[in-house]
Coordinates of C-alpha atoms and ligand atoms in Angstrom, one line a residue:
M9 CA 19.6 -3.7 -14.3
T10 CA 16.6 -1.4 -14.3
N11 CA 16.3 2.3 -13.8
E12 CA 15.4 2.2 -10.1
A13 CA 18.2 -0.2 -9.3
E14 CA 20.8 2.0 -11.1
K15 CA 20.1 5.0 -8.8
Y16 CA 20.6 3.1 -5.6
P17 CA 24.5 2.7 -5.5
D18 CA 25.0 6.4 -6.1
L19 CA 23.1 7.2 -3.0
T20 CA 24.4 4.5 -0.7
S21 CA 28.2 4.3 -0.7
K22 CA 28.6 3.8 3.1
S23 CA 26.2 0.9 3.0
A24 CA 28.2 -0.6 0.1
E25 CA 31.4 -0.3 2.2
L26 CA 29.7 -2.0 5.2
T27 CA 28.4 -4.7 3.0
Q28 CA 32.0 -5.5 1.9
R29 CA 33.0 -5.9 5.6
A30 CA 29.8 -8.0 6.2
K31 CA 30.7 -10.4 3.4
L32 CA 33.8 -11.4 5.3
V33 CA 32.0 -12.3 8.5
Y34 CA 28.5 -13.3 7.5
P35 CA 27.4 -16.0 5.0
G36 CA 25.9 -14.0 2.1
G37 CA 26.9 -10.8 3.9
T38 CA 24.0 -10.7 6.3
T39 CA 23.2 -12.1 9.7
R40 CA 19.5 -12.4 9.1
G41 CA 17.9 -13.6 5.9
Q42 CA 15.0 -11.2 5.6
T43 CA 17.1 -8.0 5.7
Y44 CA 18.9 -8.7 2.5
Y45 CA 18.1 -7.3 -0.9
A46 CA 20.3 -7.0 -4.0
P47 CA 22.7 -5.5 -4.5
Y48 CA 23.0 -4.8 -0.7
P49 CA 20.7 -3.4 2.0
S50 CA 20.9 0.1 3.4
Y51 CA 22.5 0.0 6.8
F52 CA 20.7 1.4 9.8
K53 CA 22.0 4.4 11.6
N54 CA 19.1 5.6 13.8
A55 CA 15.4 5.8 13.9
S56 CA 12.8 8.1 15.4
G57 CA 9.0 8.1 15.2
C58 CA 8.0 6.7 11.8
H59 CA 11.4 7.5 10.2
V60 CA 14.6 5.4 9.8
F61 CA 17.9 7.0 8.8
D62 CA 20.6 5.0 7.1
V63 CA 24.4 5.4 7.3
D64 CA 24.4 7.5 4.1
G65 CA 22.1 10.0 5.8
I66 CA 18.9 9.0 3.8
K67 CA 15.7 9.4 5.8
R68 CA 12.8 7.1 4.9
V69 CA 9.3 6.6 6.3
D70 CA 9.4 3.1 7.7
Y71 CA 6.5 0.9 6.6
V72 CA 8.4 -2.4 7.5
N73 CA 8.7 -1.6 11.2
N74 CA 10.9 -4.6 11.6
Y75 CA 8.2 -6.8 10.1
T76 CA 5.3 -5.3 12.1
V77 CA 7.0 -4.9 15.5
Q78 CA 6.9 -1.2 15.9
F79 CA 3.3 -0.1 16.6
S80 CA 4.1 3.2 18.3
G81 CA 7.0 4.0 16.0
H82 CA 10.7 4.0 16.8
S83 CA 12.2 5.0 20.1
H84 CA 8.9 6.2 21.6
P85 CA 10.0 8.4 24.6
K86 CA 7.9 6.3 27.1
I87 CA 9.5 3.1 25.9
V88 CA 13.0 4.6 25.9
S89 CA 12.7 5.9 29.4
A90 CA 11.2 2.6 30.7
V91 CA 14.1 0.7 29.2
Q92 CA 16.7 3.1 30.4
A93 CA 15.3 3.0 34.0
Q94 CA 15.3 -0.8 33.9
A95 CA 18.8 -1.0 32.5
A96 CA 20.1 1.1 35.4
L97 CA 18.4 -1.3 37.8
G98 CA 19.7 -4.5 36.3
M99 CA 19.2 -6.3 33.0
C100 CA 18.6 -9.9 33.9
T101 CA 18.6 -12.2 36.9
T102 CA 17.2 -15.6 37.6
M103 CA 14.6 -14.0 39.9
P104 CA 11.1 -13.3 38.8
S105 CA 10.2 -9.6 38.8
E106 CA 7.1 -7.6 39.5
S107 CA 7.4 -6.2 36.0
D108 CA 6.8 -9.5 34.3
L109 CA 3.8 -10.1 36.5
E110 CA 2.4 -6.6 35.6
L111 CA 2.8 -7.2 31.9
A112 CA 1.2 -10.7 32.2
E113 CA -1.7 -9.1 34.0
K114 CA -2.1 -6.5 31.3
I115 CA -2.0 -9.1 28.5
I116 CA -4.5 -11.4 30.1
Q117 CA -7.1 -8.6 30.2
R118 CA -7.0 -8.3 26.4
A119 CA -8.7 -11.5 25.2
E120 CA -11.2 -13.9 26.7
S121 CA -9.1 -16.9 25.8
F122 CA -6.0 -15.5 27.7
E123 CA -6.6 -17.0 31.1
Q124 CA -2.9 -17.7 31.9
I125 CA 0.3 -16.9 30.0
R126 CA 4.0 -17.7 29.8
F127 CA 6.6 -15.5 28.2
T128 CA 9.2 -16.6 25.6
N129 CA 11.9 -14.7 23.8
T130 CA 10.5 -14.7 20.3
G131 CA 7.4 -15.7 18.3
T132 CA 9.2 -18.8 17.0
E133 CA 9.7 -20.0 20.6
A134 CA 6.1 -19.2 21.5
V135 CA 4.9 -21.3 18.6
M136 CA 7.3 -24.1 19.4
H137 CA 6.2 -24.3 23.0
A138 CA 2.5 -24.1 22.1
I139 CA 3.0 -27.1 19.8
K140 CA 5.0 -29.0 22.4
G141 CA 2.3 -28.2 24.9
A142 CA -0.4 -29.5 22.6
R143 CA 1.5 -32.8 22.2
A144 CA 2.0 -33.1 25.9
Y145 CA -1.6 -32.2 26.7
T146 CA -3.1 -34.7 24.2
G147 CA -0.5 -37.4 24.2
R148 CA -0.6 -37.2 20.3
S149 CA 2.2 -36.2 18.0
K150 CA 0.8 -34.6 14.9
I151 CA 0.0 -31.0 14.2
A152 CA -2.0 -29.6 11.3
K153 CA -1.3 -26.2 9.6
C154 CA -2.2 -24.5 6.5
E155 CA -0.1 -24.6 3.3
G156 CA 2.3 -21.7 2.9
V157 CA 1.6 -20.1 6.2
Y158 CA 4.6 -18.7 8.1
H159 CA 4.7 -19.5 11.9
G160 CA 8.4 -18.9 12.6
A161 CA 11.5 -21.1 12.4
Y162 CA 10.7 -24.2 14.4
D163 CA 11.1 -27.0 11.8
Y164 CA 7.6 -28.4 12.4
A165 CA 6.1 -25.0 11.9
E166 CA 8.1 -24.5 8.7
V167 CA 6.7 -27.6 6.9
S168 CA 5.2 -26.6 3.5
L169 CA 6.1 -23.0 4.0
D170 CA 7.0 -22.3 0.4
P171 CA 6.6 -25.4 -1.9
N172 CA 6.7 -24.6 -5.6
P173 CA 4.0 -26.0 -8.0
Q174 CA 6.0 -29.2 -8.8
L175 CA 5.6 -30.1 -5.1
W176 CA 1.9 -29.1 -4.7
G177 CA 0.5 -32.6 -5.2
Q178 CA -2.6 -33.4 -7.2
D179 CA -5.6 -32.5 -5.1
R180 CA -4.4 -32.2 -1.6
P181 CA -1.4 -30.3 -0.2
K182 CA 1.6 -32.3 0.7
S183 CA 4.0 -32.0 3.6
V184 CA 7.1 -30.5 2.1
G185 CA 10.3 -29.8 4.0
H186 CA 11.3 -26.2 4.0
T187 CA 15.0 -27.1 3.8
R188 CA 16.9 -30.2 2.6
G189 CA 17.4 -32.9 5.2
V190 CA 14.2 -32.2 7.2
P191 CA 13.6 -35.6 9.0
N192 CA 10.9 -37.7 7.5
G193 CA 9.5 -37.9 11.1
V194 CA 8.9 -34.2 11.0
L195 CA 7.1 -34.4 7.6
N196 CA 5.0 -37.3 8.8
D197 CA 3.9 -35.4 11.9
V198 CA 2.8 -32.3 10.1
I199 CA -0.5 -32.4 8.2
I200 CA -1.1 -29.7 5.6
L201 CA -4.4 -28.1 5.0
P202 CA -5.5 -25.8 2.1
F203 CA -6.4 -22.4 3.7
N204 CA -10.1 -21.5 3.6
D205 CA -11.1 -24.8 1.8
V206 CA -13.6 -26.1 4.3
A207 CA -14.4 -29.4 2.6
V208 CA -10.9 -30.6 1.9
S209 CA -9.5 -29.4 5.2
K210 CA -12.3 -31.1 7.1
A211 CA -11.8 -34.3 5.3
I212 CA -8.0 -34.3 6.0
L213 CA -8.5 -33.5 9.6
E214 CA -11.2 -36.2 10.1
E215 CA -8.9 -38.8 8.5
N216 CA -6.1 -38.0 11.0
A217 CA -8.3 -37.1 14.0
D218 CA -6.9 -39.7 16.4
E219 CA -3.3 -38.5 15.9
I220 CA -3.7 -34.8 15.8
A221 CA -2.5 -32.8 18.9
G222 CA -3.1 -29.3 17.6
I223 CA -4.0 -27.1 14.7
L224 CA -1.7 -24.2 14.2
F225 CA -3.7 -21.4 12.6
D226 CA -3.3 -17.7 11.5
V227 CA -6.6 -16.1 10.7
I228 CA -5.0 -13.5 8.3
P229 CA -1.9 -15.1 6.9
S230 CA 0.1 -12.8 4.6
R231 CA 1.2 -15.6 2.4
C232 CA -2.4 -16.4 1.7
G233 CA -3.0 -13.0 0.3
G234 CA -3.6 -11.2 3.6
I235 CA -7.3 -12.1 3.2
P236 CA -9.0 -13.4 6.4
A237 CA -10.2 -16.9 6.9
T238 CA -14.0 -17.2 6.3
P239 CA -16.4 -17.6 9.2
E240 CA -17.2 -21.1 7.9
Y241 CA -13.5 -22.1 7.9
I242 CA -13.0 -20.7 11.5
R243 CA -16.2 -22.5 12.6
M244 CA -15.1 -25.8 11.1
L245 CA -11.7 -25.7 12.8
K246 CA -13.3 -24.9 16.2
Q247 CA -15.9 -27.6 15.8
F248 CA -13.3 -30.2 14.9
S249 CA -10.9 -29.2 17.6
T250 CA -13.6 -29.2 20.3
S251 CA -15.2 -32.5 19.2
K252 CA -11.8 -34.3 18.9
N253 CA -10.0 -32.7 21.9
V254 CA -7.5 -31.1 19.6
I255 CA -5.7 -27.9 20.7
L256 CA -6.5 -24.9 18.5
I257 CA -3.4 -22.7 18.4
Q258 CA -4.0 -19.2 17.1
D259 CA -0.8 -17.6 15.9
E260 CA -1.3 -13.9 16.6
V261 CA 2.4 -12.9 16.4
V262 CA 1.5 -10.5 13.5
S263 CA -2.3 -10.3 13.6
W264 CA -2.6 -9.1 17.2
R265 CA -2.1 -5.5 16.2
V266 CA -5.4 -5.4 14.2
D267 CA -7.6 -5.2 17.3
Y268 CA -7.4 -4.5 21.0
G269 CA -8.0 -8.2 21.7
G270 CA -6.2 -9.3 18.6
A271 CA -7.6 -10.9 15.4
Q272 CA -9.2 -13.6 17.5
T273 CA -11.6 -11.0 19.0
L274 CA -12.3 -9.4 15.6
Y275 CA -13.0 -12.8 13.9
G276 CA -14.4 -14.7 16.9
V277 CA -11.9 -17.5 16.8
D278 CA -11.9 -18.7 20.4
P279 CA -8.6 -20.7 20.5
D280 CA -7.3 -22.9 23.3
V281 CA -4.0 -21.1 23.2
S282 CA -2.5 -18.2 21.3
T283 CA 1.0 -17.2 20.4
L284 CA 2.0 -13.5 20.5
G285 CA 5.2 -11.5 20.0
K286 CA 6.4 -8.5 18.0
V287 CA 4.2 -5.4 19.1
I288 CA 4.0 -6.8 22.7
G289 CA 7.7 -6.1 23.3
G290 CA 7.8 -2.5 22.1
G291 CA 10.9 -3.2 20.1
L292 CA 12.7 -5.7 22.3
P293 CA 12.6 -9.5 21.9
I294 CA 9.5 -11.1 23.3
G295 CA 7.0 -13.9 22.8
V296 CA 3.9 -15.0 24.6
I297 CA 2.0 -18.2 25.0
A298 CA -1.5 -17.3 26.3
G299 CA -4.3 -19.7 26.7
R300 CA -7.0 -21.4 28.7
K301 CA -6.0 -22.3 32.2
E302 CA -6.8 -26.0 31.7
F303 CA -4.3 -26.2 28.8
M304 CA -1.7 -23.9 30.3
Q305 CA -1.3 -26.4 33.3
V306 CA 1.0 -28.5 31.0
F307 CA 3.7 -25.9 31.8
D308 CA 3.2 -26.1 35.6
S309 CA 6.5 -27.3 37.1
S310 CA 5.7 -26.2 40.7
C311 CA 5.2 -29.8 41.9
G312 CA 8.1 -31.3 40.1
K313 CA 8.5 -32.1 36.4
A314 CA 6.0 -30.3 34.1
A315 CA 4.1 -32.2 31.5
C316 CA 5.8 -29.9 29.1
S317 CA 9.0 -28.2 30.2
H318 CA 9.4 -24.5 29.3
S319 CA 12.4 -22.4 30.2
G320 CA 14.9 -20.1 28.6
T321 CA 17.7 -18.0 30.1
F322 CA 16.4 -14.7 28.8
T323 CA 12.7 -15.5 29.2
A324 CA 10.8 -12.5 30.8
N325 CA 14.0 -10.6 31.0
P326 CA 13.4 -7.3 32.8
L327 CA 14.3 -5.1 29.8
S328 CA 11.7 -6.7 27.5
M329 CA 9.2 -6.6 30.3
A330 CA 9.8 -2.8 30.9
A331 CA 9.6 -2.1 27.1
G332 CA 6.5 -4.3 26.9
L333 CA 4.7 -2.6 29.7
A334 CA 5.3 0.8 28.2
A335 CA 4.3 -0.5 24.7
M336 CA 1.0 -2.0 26.0
E337 CA 0.0 1.3 27.6
L338 CA 0.4 2.9 24.1
L339 CA -1.5 0.1 22.4
T340 CA -4.9 1.6 23.3
K341 CA -8.3 1.1 21.6
D342 CA -8.2 4.6 20.2
A343 CA -4.6 4.2 18.9
I344 CA -5.6 0.9 17.2
A345 CA -8.8 2.4 15.7
R346 CA -6.9 5.5 14.3
L347 CA -4.2 3.3 12.8
N348 CA -6.7 0.9 11.3
S349 CA -8.6 3.8 9.6
L350 CA -5.2 5.1 8.3
G351 CA -4.7 1.5 7.0
E352 CA -8.0 1.7 5.1
R353 CA -6.9 5.0 3.6
A354 CA -3.5 3.6 2.6
R355 CA -5.1 0.5 0.9
A356 CA -7.6 2.7 -1.0
Y357 CA -5.1 5.2 -2.1
I358 CA -2.5 2.6 -3.3
Q359 CA -5.3 0.8 -5.2
E360 CA -6.2 4.2 -6.7
A361 CA -2.5 4.6 -7.8
F362 CA -2.7 1.2 -9.6
N363 CA -6.0 2.3 -11.3
L364 CA -4.5 5.7 -12.3
A365 CA -1.4 4.1 -13.7
D366 CA -3.6 1.4 -15.3
V367 CA -1.5 -1.4 -13.9
N368 CA -3.0 -4.7 -12.8
G369 CA -2.7 -4.9 -9.0
Q370 CA -4.6 -5.2 -5.8
V371 CA -4.1 -4.1 -2.2
T372 CA -5.2 -6.3 0.6
G373 CA -4.7 -6.5 4.4
E374 CA -6.5 -5.8 7.6
G375 CA -6.3 -2.9 10.1
S376 CA -2.8 -1.4 9.9
L377 CA -1.4 -4.2 7.7
I378 CA -1.0 -3.6 4.0
L379 CA -0.2 -6.1 1.2
I380 CA 0.4 -5.1 -2.4
H381 CA 0.1 -7.7 -5.2
F382 CA 0.9 -7.2 -8.9
S383 CA -2.1 -9.3 -10.0
S384 CA -5.9 -8.8 -10.3
D385 CA -6.6 -12.5 -10.0
P386 CA -8.6 -13.5 -7.0
L387 CA -6.4 -14.3 -4.0
G388 CA -7.2 -16.2 -0.8
D389 CA -4.9 -19.1 -0.4
Y390 CA -1.2 -20.0 -0.7
R391 CA -1.3 -21.0 -4.3
S392 CA -3.0 -18.0 -5.7
T393 CA -0.7 -15.7 -3.6
W394 CA 2.4 -17.7 -4.8
R395 CA 1.4 -17.0 -8.4
A396 CA 0.9 -13.3 -7.6
H397 CA 4.3 -13.0 -6.1
T398 CA 6.5 -15.1 -8.4
D399 CA 8.1 -14.6 -11.8
L400 CA 7.0 -11.3 -13.4
P401 CA 4.8 -10.2 -10.5
G402 CA 7.7 -10.9 -8.2
K403 CA 10.0 -8.8 -10.3
M404 CA 7.4 -6.0 -10.4
L405 CA 7.3 -6.0 -6.6
D406 CA 11.0 -5.8 -6.4
E407 CA 11.0 -2.9 -8.8
L408 CA 8.3 -1.2 -6.8
F409 CA 10.3 -1.7 -3.6
R410 CA 13.4 0.0 -5.2
G411 CA 11.3 2.9 -6.6
L412 CA 9.8 3.4 -3.1
L413 CA 13.3 3.2 -1.5
N414 CA 14.5 5.9 -3.8
R415 CA 11.5 8.1 -2.9
G416 CA 12.0 7.9 0.8
V417 CA 9.7 5.0 1.6
Y418 CA 11.0 1.8 3.2
F419 CA 8.5 -1.0 2.3
S420 CA 9.2 -4.7 2.3
T421 CA 10.5 -6.5 -0.9
W422 CA 7.5 -8.8 -0.5
G423 CA 4.8 -6.1 -0.8
L424 CA 4.0 -6.2 3.0
G425 CA 3.8 -3.0 4.9
C426 CA 2.4 -1.8 8.2
L427 CA 1.7 1.5 9.9
S428 CA 2.9 3.0 13.1
T429 CA 1.1 5.7 15.3
P430 CA 3.5 8.6 14.5
M431 CA 2.1 8.4 10.9
G432 CA -0.7 10.5 9.7
E433 CA -2.5 11.4 6.5
P434 CA 0.6 13.2 4.9
E435 CA 2.7 10.0 5.2
I436 CA -0.1 7.9 3.5
D437 CA -0.5 10.5 0.7
H438 CA 3.3 10.4 0.2
L439 CA 3.2 6.6 0.1
A440 CA 0.4 6.5 -2.5
D441 CA 2.1 9.3 -4.6
S442 CA 5.4 7.3 -4.5
V443 CA 3.6 4.2 -5.6
L444 CA 2.0 6.1 -8.5
A445 CA 5.3 7.7 -9.6
T446 CA 7.1 4.4 -9.5
L447 CA 4.3 2.6 -11.4
N448 CA 4.3 5.3 -14.1
I449 CA 8.1 5.0 -14.6
M450 CA 7.8 1.2 -14.7
K451 CA 5.1 1.5 -17.3
D452 CA 7.1 4.0 -19.4
K453 CA 10.1 1.6 -19.3
N454 CA 7.8 -1.3 -20.4
L455 CA 8.9 -3.2 -17.3
M456 CA 5.6 -4.9 -16.9
E457 CA 5.3 -6.3 -20.3
G458 CA 3.3 -9.5 -20.1
A459 CA 2.1 -8.9 -16.5
S460 CA -1.4 -10.4 -16.0
Ligands
PLP6 C1 2.8 -15.2 12.0 C2 4.1 -15.4 12.6 N1 4.4 -16.3 13.5 C3 5.6 -16.4 14.1 C4 6.6 -15.6 13.8 C5 8.0 -15.8 14.4 O1 8.2 -14.7 15.3 P1 9.8 -14.3 15.6 O2 10.4 -13.8 14.3 O3 9.7 -13.4 16.7 O4 10.5 -15.6 16.0 C6 6.4 -14.7 12.8 C7 7.6 -13.8 12.4 O5 7.5 -13.0 11.5 C8 5.2 -14.5 12.1 O6 5.0 -13.7 11.2

């Protein structure tokens, strides 16, 4: 056990107690994979603005924001009062409401490709319905996606999410099941592309052109280093999808926070359909499928059976709609621009901390998204990022996470962080100081011996 890990149990006895209870009812002591870290996670008590408080009374600045959900921080008064007002009026019925219509109208104004939308409950569901819609629209069964990129928990979207080098294949990425027992049919129907490699991706797409329904694409995938796709790559995907009548699905569940019209506006992607979630719901569950009217007609069930059925008991539930409406009003051009420039400051200051501590590392990301890597090697696809986050670099990230946790900073164990609007320069300075202090201790303890 390292220095930083040793401090943790002294400070978190209540979380330790709750973990004992949790181990009885949850496999692995947690109801959600991503929230676990050894020896046990800090339990949530309350949150406000950019701070989270745990049950042991420790206050931390929250840079995880439930994996990029909270754009305006926790419990923003406008979102809280909108949710309270709606809860008093009723929480869910089978009837459509004016609030879902209003939120849909607001979202549609944001990007040129959003001509019509449908709500879902999560980003995973939005991706699943976009894929099913692409199949129904084209009558083809295959989808293409980039190696290592996360698009939620639908088993087709999970193919080749995290293959290790033994499964990488010789020259072209292979379709690898994320879990044991994934049906061969799923693997056969998902074609894997190397992110940002125009020539190889184009060749793979051309070979399978007659069978591909859609390309599932994230323009800044965190598992490819948080480095955006090149204009050439984006152009190639667009040209291919247009010429072969393939549906280009842009996953904006995370990337939408980087620009008023999402990453598609920033990078000029022009998808047929997009999937959104996270920030749109202001902290409540939500997902969105937004696309060209011609494509979105696959979900039209007004004249009988839709080409692609889409339903869900809690879809467009009034509470998420109320929170979403308030959240969208806070997601202004000015707020995004201010947070993006704070993001630049954060990336620059953390990089400076690595330089001052004389530790190999780099900080990437876009807008208010930050990714820390314990490697100076060039990044830009899944394989380079895998190397920068596995073995010793992975342990370094874990140690950094613990050092930050002990200094009042809640970052993710994977080096991914994001900002929220209650933050200002003092929080960013504190973050960079905490990174520097942790790196210096790690160096003194020789914890990075052998790091590249
Ligand atoms: C890019 C991307 N797509 C889809 C999803 C799935 O969203 P949800 O967790 O709301 O199901 C996520 C979740 O982190 C994501 O990062």
